[in-house]
Amino acid sequence: MALAQEGRGDIERMRHEMCRMVHNYCDNLQQLQGAQERRLARQEMENGFNEVMLQTVGGHLQDNDQESSPLLPELRQELRYRFWRPSVPDPEEEDDPGVQDTQEAFWDRGLRWFRRLLRRLQQTWQEALAWLKRKVAAGWQAVCPAVQAVCHAVEAVCSAVEAVCSALAHICASVAQVFRSCTQA
C-alpha cells in the first residue's frame, strides 16, 4: 500500500511540476519577442516535461528495483538520449500560437499547439517504452542460455549424486552380505 501511495506522490509531483511549466509559459508568452523566442520557450518547456518524466521514471525504478540500481545511470542516459529533439524544426511548429491570425483565436492556436505537444510526447514515450521492451527481451534472451546452462549443470550434479548414492547402496549391500557371511560362519 505504501508503495502505491509513494508512486502516486511521484505522479502528483510530476503533474504539479508540469502544470507549473505550462503556467510559466503562458504567463511569459506575452513578453516573448518574435516566433524564435516563443519556439525556444516551447522547446524548453517540452524538454522540461521530458526531464520531469524521466526523473519520475528513474525515481520509481530506484525505489522499486534495488538489484538493478547499478544499471540505472546507463538506462537513464540512454532514455535521456532518446528524448533529444531533432535540430530540424517541425513544420507544424511554424504555426506559432503567439502570431495573430484574424480567423482563429489566440487560445485556439495555443490549444492546438499543446495538443501537438502532447501527441509528440506520447509518441516519444511510446517509442521509449518499445525500446525498453526490446532491451528487456534482449536481456532475457542473453540470460536464458546462461540459466539453461546452470540448469544443465545442476542436472549433471544431481545425476552424479544419484550415481554416487547408487554406488554407495551397492557397496552397503555388499558389506552387509559380507557381514552376514561372517556371522554365519
mmCIF file with all atom_site columns, C-alpha atoms in Angstrom:
data_model
loop_
_atom_site.group_PDB
_atom_site.id
_atom_site.type_symbol
_atom_site.label_atom_id
_atom_site.label_alt_id
_atom_site.label_comp_id
_atom_site.label_asym_id
_atom_site.label_entity_id
_atom_site.label_seq_id
_atom_site.pdbx_PDB_ins_code
_atom_site.Cartn_x
_atom_site.Cartn_y
_atom_site.Cartn_z
_atom_site.occupancy
_atom_site.B_iso_or_equiv
_atom_site.pdbx_formal_charge
_atom_site.auth_seq_id
_atom_site.auth_comp_id
_atom_site.auth_asym_id
_atom_site.auth_atom_id
_atom_site.pdbx_PDB_model_num
ATOM 1   C CA . MET A 1 1   ? 0.000  0.000   0.000   1.00 0.00 ? 1   MET A CA 1
ATOM 2   C CA . ALA A 1 2   ? 2.826  2.382   0.869   1.00 0.00 ? 2   ALA A CA 1
ATOM 3   C CA . LEU A 1 3   ? 4.422  1.637   -2.492  1.00 0.00 ? 3   LEU A CA 1
ATOM 4   C CA . ALA A 1 4   ? 1.235  2.641   -4.324  1.00 0.00 ? 4   ALA A CA 1
ATOM 5   C CA . GLN A 1 5   ? 0.983  5.860   -2.293  1.00 0.00 ? 5   GLN A CA 1
ATOM 6   C CA . GLU A 1 6   ? 4.643  6.617   -2.987  1.00 0.00 ? 6   GLU A CA 1
ATOM 7   C CA . GLY A 1 7   ? 4.028  6.114   -6.726  1.00 0.00 ? 7   GLY A CA 1
ATOM 8   C CA . ARG A 1 8   ? 1.010  8.428   -6.560  1.00 0.00 ? 8   ARG A CA 1
ATOM 9   C CA . GLY A 1 9   ? 3.174  11.015  -4.802  1.00 0.00 ? 9   GLY A CA 1
ATOM 10  C CA . ASP A 1 10  ? 5.708  10.854  -7.640  1.00 0.00 ? 10  ASP A CA 1
ATOM 11  C CA . ILE A 1 11  ? 2.954  11.264  -10.213 1.00 0.00 ? 11  ILE A CA 1
ATOM 12  C CA . GLU A 1 12  ? 1.436  14.177  -8.299  1.00 0.00 ? 12  GLU A CA 1
ATOM 13  C CA . ARG A 1 13  ? 4.848  15.889  -8.115  1.00 0.00 ? 13  ARG A CA 1
ATOM 14  C CA . MET A 1 14  ? 5.256  15.346  -11.859 1.00 0.00 ? 14  MET A CA 1
ATOM 15  C CA . ARG A 1 15  ? 1.791  16.798  -12.574 1.00 0.00 ? 15  ARG A CA 1
ATOM 16  C CA . HIS A 1 16  ? 2.453  19.762  -10.314 1.00 0.00 ? 16  HIS A CA 1
ATOM 17  C CA . GLU A 1 17  ? 5.786  20.486  -11.999 1.00 0.00 ? 17  GLU A CA 1
ATOM 18  C CA . MET A 1 18  ? 4.312  20.157  -15.492 1.00 0.00 ? 18  MET A CA 1
ATOM 19  C CA . CYS A 1 19  ? 1.401  22.484  -14.606 1.00 0.00 ? 19  CYS A CA 1
ATOM 20  C CA . ARG A 1 20  ? 3.914  24.968  -13.200 1.00 0.00 ? 20  ARG A CA 1
ATOM 21  C CA . MET A 1 21  ? 5.830  24.866  -16.505 1.00 0.00 ? 21  MET A CA 1
ATOM 22  C CA . VAL A 1 22  ? 2.628  25.463  -18.511 1.00 0.00 ? 22  VAL A CA 1
ATOM 23  C CA . HIS A 1 23  ? 1.643  28.366  -16.262 1.00 0.00 ? 23  HIS A CA 1
ATOM 24  C CA . ASN A 1 24  ? 5.111  29.914  -16.575 1.00 0.00 ? 24  ASN A CA 1
ATOM 25  C CA . TYR A 1 25  ? 4.994  29.553  -20.352 1.00 0.00 ? 25  TYR A CA 1
ATOM 26  C CA . CYS A 1 26  ? 1.537  31.132  -20.596 1.00 0.00 ? 26  CYS A CA 1
ATOM 27  C CA . ASP A 1 27  ? 2.475  33.934  -18.192 1.00 0.00 ? 27  ASP A CA 1
ATOM 28  C CA . ASN A 1 28  ? 5.634  34.744  -20.143 1.00 0.00 ? 28  ASN A CA 1
ATOM 29  C CA . LEU A 1 29  ? 4.151  34.328  -23.628 1.00 0.00 ? 29  LEU A CA 1
ATOM 30  C CA . GLN A 1 30  ? 3.191  37.989  -23.970 1.00 0.00 ? 30  GLN A CA 1
ATOM 31  C CA . GLN A 1 31  ? 6.740  39.075  -23.043 1.00 0.00 ? 31  GLN A CA 1
ATOM 32  C CA . LEU A 1 32  ? 8.430  36.898  -25.655 1.00 0.00 ? 32  LEU A CA 1
ATOM 33  C CA . GLN A 1 33  ? 9.576  38.826  -28.709 1.00 0.00 ? 33  GLN A CA 1
ATOM 34  C CA . GLY A 1 34  ? 9.191  37.002  -32.003 1.00 0.00 ? 34  GLY A CA 1
ATOM 35  C CA . ALA A 1 35  ? 8.469  33.498  -33.173 1.00 0.00 ? 35  ALA A CA 1
ATOM 36  C CA . GLN A 1 36  ? 12.016 32.262  -32.477 1.00 0.00 ? 36  GLN A CA 1
ATOM 37  C CA . GLU A 1 37  ? 11.819 33.185  -28.772 1.00 0.00 ? 37  GLU A CA 1
ATOM 38  C CA . ARG A 1 38  ? 8.399  31.544  -28.461 1.00 0.00 ? 38  ARG A CA 1
ATOM 39  C CA . ARG A 1 39  ? 9.673  28.428  -30.243 1.00 0.00 ? 39  ARG A CA 1
ATOM 40  C CA . LEU A 1 40  ? 12.654 28.258  -27.863 1.00 0.00 ? 40  LEU A CA 1
ATOM 41  C CA . ALA A 1 41  ? 10.344 28.722  -24.867 1.00 0.00 ? 41  ALA A CA 1
ATOM 42  C CA . ARG A 1 42  ? 8.095  25.876  -26.095 1.00 0.00 ? 42  ARG A CA 1
ATOM 43  C CA . GLN A 1 43  ? 11.097 23.653  -26.703 1.00 0.00 ? 43  GLN A CA 1
ATOM 44  C CA . GLU A 1 44  ? 12.390 24.463  -23.219 1.00 0.00 ? 44  GLU A CA 1
ATOM 45  C CA . MET A 1 45  ? 9.005  23.564  -21.752 1.00 0.00 ? 45  MET A CA 1
ATOM 46  C CA . GLU A 1 46  ? 8.881  20.304  -23.719 1.00 0.00 ? 46  GLU A CA 1
ATOM 47  C CA . ASN A 1 47  ? 12.401 19.441  -22.582 1.00 0.00 ? 47  ASN A CA 1
ATOM 48  C CA . GLY A 1 48  ? 11.301 20.252  -19.027 1.00 0.00 ? 48  GLY A CA 1
ATOM 49  C CA . PHE A 1 49  ? 8.333  17.882  -19.425 1.00 0.00 ? 49  PHE A CA 1
ATOM 50  C CA . ASN A 1 50  ? 10.649 15.114  -20.608 1.00 0.00 ? 50  ASN A CA 1
ATOM 51  C CA . GLU A 1 51  ? 13.094 15.795  -17.770 1.00 0.00 ? 51  GLU A CA 1
ATOM 52  C CA . VAL A 1 52  ? 10.435 15.656  -15.061 1.00 0.00 ? 52  VAL A CA 1
ATOM 53  C CA . MET A 1 53  ? 9.012  12.453  -16.584 1.00 0.00 ? 53  MET A CA 1
ATOM 54  C CA . LEU A 1 54  ? 12.495 10.924  -16.710 1.00 0.00 ? 54  LEU A CA 1
ATOM 55  C CA . GLN A 1 55  ? 13.016 11.846  -13.058 1.00 0.00 ? 55  GLN A CA 1
ATOM 56  C CA . THR A 1 56  ? 9.693  10.255  -12.138 1.00 0.00 ? 56  THR A CA 1
ATOM 57  C CA . VAL A 1 57  ? 10.505 7.035   -14.015 1.00 0.00 ? 57  VAL A CA 1
ATOM 58  C CA . GLY A 1 58  ? 14.054 6.964   -12.607 1.00 0.00 ? 58  GLY A CA 1
ATOM 59  C CA . GLY A 1 59  ? 12.817 7.529   -9.072  1.00 0.00 ? 59  GLY A CA 1
ATOM 60  C CA . HIS A 1 60  ? 10.251 4.765   -9.459  1.00 0.00 ? 60  HIS A CA 1
ATOM 61  C CA . LEU A 1 61  ? 12.890 2.347   -10.766 1.00 0.00 ? 61  LEU A CA 1
ATOM 62  C CA . GLN A 1 62  ? 15.303 3.194   -7.991  1.00 0.00 ? 62  GLN A CA 1
ATOM 63  C CA . ASP A 1 63  ? 12.641 2.852   -5.289  1.00 0.00 ? 63  ASP A CA 1
ATOM 64  C CA . ASN A 1 64  ? 11.269 -0.436  -6.609  1.00 0.00 ? 64  ASN A CA 1
ATOM 65  C CA . ASP A 1 65  ? 14.215 -2.295  -8.112  1.00 0.00 ? 65  ASP A CA 1
ATOM 66  C CA . GLN A 1 66  ? 17.259 -2.192  -5.843  1.00 0.00 ? 66  GLN A CA 1
ATOM 67  C CA . GLU A 1 67  ? 19.003 -5.032  -7.720  1.00 0.00 ? 67  GLU A CA 1
ATOM 68  C CA . SER A 1 68  ? 19.300 -3.011  -10.929 1.00 0.00 ? 68  SER A CA 1
ATOM 69  C CA . SER A 1 69  ? 20.486 0.198   -9.253  1.00 0.00 ? 69  SER A CA 1
ATOM 70  C CA . PRO A 1 70  ? 23.985 -0.052  -10.804 1.00 0.00 ? 70  PRO A CA 1
ATOM 71  C CA . LEU A 1 71  ? 22.351 -0.168  -14.244 1.00 0.00 ? 71  LEU A CA 1
ATOM 72  C CA . LEU A 1 72  ? 20.180 2.889   -13.659 1.00 0.00 ? 72  LEU A CA 1
ATOM 73  C CA . PRO A 1 73  ? 22.706 5.553   -14.752 1.00 0.00 ? 73  PRO A CA 1
ATOM 74  C CA . GLU A 1 74  ? 23.231 3.747   -18.069 1.00 0.00 ? 74  GLU A CA 1
ATOM 75  C CA . LEU A 1 75  ? 19.481 3.269   -18.547 1.00 0.00 ? 75  LEU A CA 1
ATOM 76  C CA . ARG A 1 76  ? 18.746 6.881   -17.641 1.00 0.00 ? 76  ARG A CA 1
ATOM 77  C CA . GLN A 1 77  ? 21.419 8.140   -20.026 1.00 0.00 ? 77  GLN A CA 1
ATOM 78  C CA . GLU A 1 78  ? 20.046 6.007   -22.848 1.00 0.00 ? 78  GLU A CA 1
ATOM 79  C CA . LEU A 1 79  ? 16.480 7.191   -22.153 1.00 0.00 ? 79  LEU A CA 1
ATOM 80  C CA . ARG A 1 80  ? 17.677 10.806  -21.990 1.00 0.00 ? 80  ARG A CA 1
ATOM 81  C CA . TYR A 1 81  ? 19.397 10.353  -25.356 1.00 0.00 ? 81  TYR A CA 1
ATOM 82  C CA . ARG A 1 82  ? 16.102 9.180   -26.848 1.00 0.00 ? 82  ARG A CA 1
ATOM 83  C CA . PHE A 1 83  ? 14.383 12.438  -25.885 1.00 0.00 ? 83  PHE A CA 1
ATOM 84  C CA . TRP A 1 84  ? 16.716 14.888  -27.606 1.00 0.00 ? 84  TRP A CA 1
ATOM 85  C CA . ARG A 1 85  ? 14.704 16.700  -30.188 1.00 0.00 ? 85  ARG A CA 1
ATOM 86  C CA . PRO A 1 86  ? 15.918 16.816  -33.785 1.00 0.00 ? 86  PRO A CA 1
ATOM 87  C CA . SER A 1 87  ? 17.637 20.006  -34.846 1.00 0.00 ? 87  SER A CA 1
ATOM 88  C CA . VAL A 1 88  ? 15.353 20.252  -37.894 1.00 0.00 ? 88  VAL A CA 1
ATOM 89  C CA . PRO A 1 89  ? 12.302 22.321  -36.934 1.00 0.00 ? 89  PRO A CA 1
ATOM 90  C CA . ASP A 1 90  ? 8.944  20.625  -37.059 1.00 0.00 ? 90  ASP A CA 1
ATOM 91  C CA . PRO A 1 91  ? 6.863  22.186  -39.878 1.00 0.00 ? 91  PRO A CA 1
ATOM 92  C CA . GLU A 1 92  ? 3.804  22.131  -37.604 1.00 0.00 ? 92  GLU A CA 1
ATOM 93  C CA . GLU A 1 93  ? 5.707  24.296  -35.114 1.00 0.00 ? 93  GLU A CA 1
ATOM 94  C CA . GLU A 1 94  ? 5.776  27.093  -37.638 1.00 0.00 ? 94  GLU A CA 1
ATOM 95  C CA . ASP A 1 95  ? 2.173  27.623  -36.592 1.00 0.00 ? 95  ASP A CA 1
ATOM 96  C CA . ASP A 1 96  ? 3.110  29.805  -33.638 1.00 0.00 ? 96  ASP A CA 1
ATOM 97  C CA . PRO A 1 97  ? 0.341  30.462  -31.085 1.00 0.00 ? 97  PRO A CA 1
ATOM 98  C CA . GLY A 1 98  ? 1.792  33.908  -30.452 1.00 0.00 ? 98  GLY A CA 1
ATOM 99  C CA . VAL A 1 99  ? 1.249  35.084  -34.047 1.00 0.00 ? 99  VAL A CA 1
ATOM 100 C CA . GLN A 1 100 ? -2.031 36.926  -34.549 1.00 0.00 ? 100 GLN A CA 1
ATOM 101 C CA . ASP A 1 101 ? -4.440 35.417  -37.058 1.00 0.00 ? 101 ASP A CA 1
ATOM 102 C CA . THR A 1 102 ? -7.765 37.083  -37.647 1.00 0.00 ? 102 THR A CA 1
ATOM 103 C CA . GLN A 1 103 ? -9.554 33.812  -38.390 1.00 0.00 ? 103 GLN A CA 1
ATOM 104 C CA . GLU A 1 104 ? -8.516 31.892  -35.277 1.00 0.00 ? 104 GLU A CA 1
ATOM 105 C CA . ALA A 1 105 ? -8.429 32.964  -31.646 1.00 0.00 ? 105 ALA A CA 1
ATOM 106 C CA . PHE A 1 106 ? -5.098 33.056  -29.824 1.00 0.00 ? 106 PHE A CA 1
ATOM 107 C CA . TRP A 1 107 ? -6.207 30.438  -27.284 1.00 0.00 ? 107 TRP A CA 1
ATOM 108 C CA . ASP A 1 108 ? -7.434 28.106  -30.036 1.00 0.00 ? 108 ASP A CA 1
ATOM 109 C CA . ARG A 1 109 ? -3.980 28.208  -31.636 1.00 0.00 ? 109 ARG A CA 1
ATOM 110 C CA . GLY A 1 110 ? -2.403 27.661  -28.216 1.00 0.00 ? 110 GLY A CA 1
ATOM 111 C CA . LEU A 1 111 ? -4.666 24.690  -27.539 1.00 0.00 ? 111 LEU A CA 1
ATOM 112 C CA . ARG A 1 112 ? -3.857 23.220  -30.946 1.00 0.00 ? 112 ARG A CA 1
ATOM 113 C CA . TRP A 1 113 ? -0.142 23.628  -30.242 1.00 0.00 ? 113 TRP A CA 1
ATOM 114 C CA . PHE A 1 114 ? -0.449 21.960  -26.799 1.00 0.00 ? 114 PHE A CA 1
ATOM 115 C CA . ARG A 1 115 ? -2.319 19.055  -28.357 1.00 0.00 ? 115 ARG A CA 1
ATOM 116 C CA . ARG A 1 116 ? 0.538  18.585  -30.847 1.00 0.00 ? 116 ARG A CA 1
ATOM 117 C CA . LEU A 1 117 ? 2.985  18.785  -27.965 1.00 0.00 ? 117 LEU A CA 1
ATOM 118 C CA . LEU A 1 118 ? 1.082  16.107  -26.053 1.00 0.00 ? 118 LEU A CA 1
ATOM 119 C CA . ARG A 1 119 ? 0.882  13.871  -29.153 1.00 0.00 ? 119 ARG A CA 1
ATOM 120 C CA . ARG A 1 120 ? 4.632  14.302  -29.667 1.00 0.00 ? 120 ARG A CA 1
ATOM 121 C CA . LEU A 1 121 ? 5.324  13.497  -26.010 1.00 0.00 ? 121 LEU A CA 1
ATOM 122 C CA . GLN A 1 122 ? 3.043  10.474  -26.169 1.00 0.00 ? 122 GLN A CA 1
ATOM 123 C CA . GLN A 1 123 ? 4.750  9.221   -29.323 1.00 0.00 ? 123 GLN A CA 1
ATOM 124 C CA . THR A 1 124 ? 8.202  9.776   -27.819 1.00 0.00 ? 124 THR A CA 1
ATOM 125 C CA . TRP A 1 125 ? 7.315  7.901   -24.634 1.00 0.00 ? 125 TRP A CA 1
ATOM 126 C CA . GLN A 1 126 ? 5.653  5.083   -26.586 1.00 0.00 ? 126 GLN A CA 1
ATOM 127 C CA . GLU A 1 127 ? 8.842  4.736   -28.625 1.00 0.00 ? 127 GLU A CA 1
ATOM 128 C CA . ALA A 1 128 ? 10.866 4.734   -25.396 1.00 0.00 ? 128 ALA A CA 1
ATOM 129 C CA . LEU A 1 129 ? 8.605  2.037   -23.957 1.00 0.00 ? 129 LEU A CA 1
ATOM 130 C CA . ALA A 1 130 ? 9.013  -0.064  -27.109 1.00 0.00 ? 130 ALA A CA 1
ATOM 131 C CA . TRP A 1 131 ? 12.792 0.404   -26.891 1.00 0.00 ? 131 TRP A CA 1
ATOM 132 C CA . LEU A 1 132 ? 12.740 -0.607  -23.225 1.00 0.00 ? 132 LEU A CA 1
ATOM 133 C CA . LYS A 1 133 ? 10.694 -3.716  -24.041 1.00 0.00 ? 133 LYS A CA 1
ATOM 134 C CA . ARG A 1 134 ? 13.224 -4.653  -26.736 1.00 0.00 ? 134 ARG A CA 1
ATOM 135 C CA . LYS A 1 135 ? 16.083 -4.159  -24.236 1.00 0.00 ? 135 LYS A CA 1
ATOM 136 C CA . VAL A 1 136 ? 14.334 -6.364  -21.666 1.00 0.00 ? 136 VAL A CA 1
ATOM 137 C CA . ALA A 1 137 ? 13.605 -9.031  -24.287 1.00 0.00 ? 137 ALA A CA 1
ATOM 138 C CA . ALA A 1 138 ? 17.244 -8.940  -25.446 1.00 0.00 ? 138 ALA A CA 1
ATOM 139 C CA . GLY A 1 139 ? 18.353 -9.158  -21.824 1.00 0.00 ? 139 GLY A CA 1
ATOM 140 C CA . TRP A 1 140 ? 16.171 -12.190 -21.261 1.00 0.00 ? 140 TRP A CA 1
ATOM 141 C CA . GLN A 1 141 ? 17.489 -13.771 -24.459 1.00 0.00 ? 141 GLN A CA 1
ATOM 142 C CA . ALA A 1 142 ? 21.019 -13.243 -23.154 1.00 0.00 ? 142 ALA A CA 1
ATOM 143 C CA . VAL A 1 143 ? 20.131 -14.529 -19.686 1.00 0.00 ? 143 VAL A CA 1
ATOM 144 C CA . CYS A 1 144 ? 18.124 -17.584 -20.794 1.00 0.00 ? 144 CYS A CA 1
ATOM 145 C CA . PRO A 1 145 ? 21.090 -19.535 -22.223 1.00 0.00 ? 145 PRO A CA 1
ATOM 146 C CA . ALA A 1 146 ? 23.019 -18.864 -19.009 1.00 0.00 ? 146 ALA A CA 1
ATOM 147 C CA . VAL A 1 147 ? 20.077 -20.063 -16.907 1.00 0.00 ? 147 VAL A CA 1
ATOM 148 C CA . GLN A 1 148 ? 19.737 -23.134 -19.126 1.00 0.00 ? 148 GLN A CA 1
ATOM 149 C CA . ALA A 1 149 ? 23.454 -23.854 -18.721 1.00 0.00 ? 149 ALA A CA 1
ATOM 150 C CA . VAL A 1 150 ? 23.106 -23.588 -14.937 1.00 0.00 ? 150 VAL A CA 1
ATOM 151 C CA . CYS A 1 151 ? 20.080 -25.911 -15.043 1.00 0.00 ? 151 CYS A CA 1
ATOM 152 C CA . HIS A 1 152 ? 22.029 -28.443 -17.121 1.00 0.00 ? 152 HIS A CA 1
ATOM 153 C CA . ALA A 1 153 ? 24.930 -28.199 -14.677 1.00 0.00 ? 153 ALA A CA 1
ATOM 154 C CA . VAL A 1 154 ? 22.572 -28.758 -11.732 1.00 0.00 ? 154 VAL A CA 1
ATOM 155 C CA . GLU A 1 155 ? 21.022 -31.727 -13.557 1.00 0.00 ? 155 GLU A CA 1
ATOM 156 C CA . ALA A 1 156 ? 24.509 -33.130 -14.161 1.00 0.00 ? 156 ALA A CA 1
ATOM 157 C CA . VAL A 1 157 ? 25.389 -32.716 -10.485 1.00 0.00 ? 157 VAL A CA 1
ATOM 158 C CA . CYS A 1 158 ? 22.123 -34.390 -9.493  1.00 0.00 ? 158 CYS A CA 1
ATOM 159 C CA . SER A 1 159 ? 22.852 -37.282 -11.863 1.00 0.00 ? 159 SER A CA 1
ATOM 160 C CA . ALA A 1 160 ? 26.350 -37.614 -10.418 1.00 0.00 ? 160 ALA A CA 1
ATOM 161 C CA . VAL A 1 161 ? 24.995 -37.586 -6.841  1.00 0.00 ? 161 VAL A CA 1
ATOM 162 C CA . GLU A 1 162 ? 22.404 -40.178 -7.861  1.00 0.00 ? 162 GLU A CA 1
ATOM 163 C CA . ALA A 1 163 ? 25.153 -42.372 -9.330  1.00 0.00 ? 163 ALA A CA 1
ATOM 164 C CA . VAL A 1 164 ? 27.236 -41.981 -6.150  1.00 0.00 ? 164 VAL A CA 1
ATOM 165 C CA . CYS A 1 165 ? 24.206 -42.857 -4.000  1.00 0.00 ? 165 CYS A CA 1
ATOM 166 C CA . SER A 1 166 ? 23.527 -45.910 -6.165  1.00 0.00 ? 166 SER A CA 1
ATOM 167 C CA . ALA A 1 167 ? 27.153 -46.984 -5.859  1.00 0.00 ? 167 ALA A CA 1
ATOM 168 C CA . LEU A 1 168 ? 27.026 -46.467 -2.084  1.00 0.00 ? 168 LEU A CA 1
ATOM 169 C CA . ALA A 1 169 ? 23.854 -48.558 -1.919  1.00 0.00 ? 169 ALA A CA 1
ATOM 170 C CA . HIS A 1 170 ? 25.644 -51.379 -3.797  1.00 0.00 ? 170 HIS A CA 1
ATOM 171 C CA . ILE A 1 171 ? 28.660 -51.088 -1.503  1.00 0.00 ? 171 ILE A CA 1
ATOM 172 C CA . CYS A 1 172 ? 26.430 -51.143 1.572   1.00 0.00 ? 172 CYS A CA 1
ATOM 173 C CA . ALA A 1 173 ? 24.601 -54.200 0.220   1.00 0.00 ? 173 ALA A CA 1
ATOM 174 C CA . SER A 1 174 ? 27.924 -55.922 -0.466  1.00 0.00 ? 174 SER A CA 1
ATOM 175 C CA . VAL A 1 175 ? 29.283 -55.058 3.002   1.00 0.00 ? 175 VAL A CA 1
ATOM 176 C CA . ALA A 1 176 ? 26.047 -56.274 4.586   1.00 0.00 ? 176 ALA A CA 1
ATOM 177 C CA . GLN A 1 177 ? 26.348 -59.572 2.685   1.00 0.00 ? 177 GLN A CA 1
ATOM 178 C CA . VAL A 1 178 ? 29.964 -59.968 3.793   1.00 0.00 ? 178 VAL A CA 1
ATOM 179 C CA . PHE A 1 179 ? 28.980 -59.375 7.446   1.00 0.00 ? 179 PHE A CA 1
ATOM 180 C CA . ARG A 1 180 ? 26.110 -61.849 7.145   1.00 0.00 ? 180 ARG A CA 1
ATOM 181 C CA . SER A 1 181 ? 28.506 -64.429 5.710   1.00 0.00 ? 181 SER A CA 1
ATOM 182 C CA . CYS A 1 182 ? 30.984 -63.835 8.518   1.00 0.00 ? 182 CYS A CA 1
ATOM 183 C CA . THR A 1 183 ? 28.377 -64.108 11.243  1.00 0.00 ? 183 THR A CA 1
ATOM 184 C CA . GLN A 1 184 ? 27.012 -67.374 9.838   1.00 0.00 ? 184 GLN A CA 1
ATOM 185 C CA . ALA A 1 185 ? 30.398 -68.990 9.656   1.00 0.00 ? 185 ALA A CA 1
#
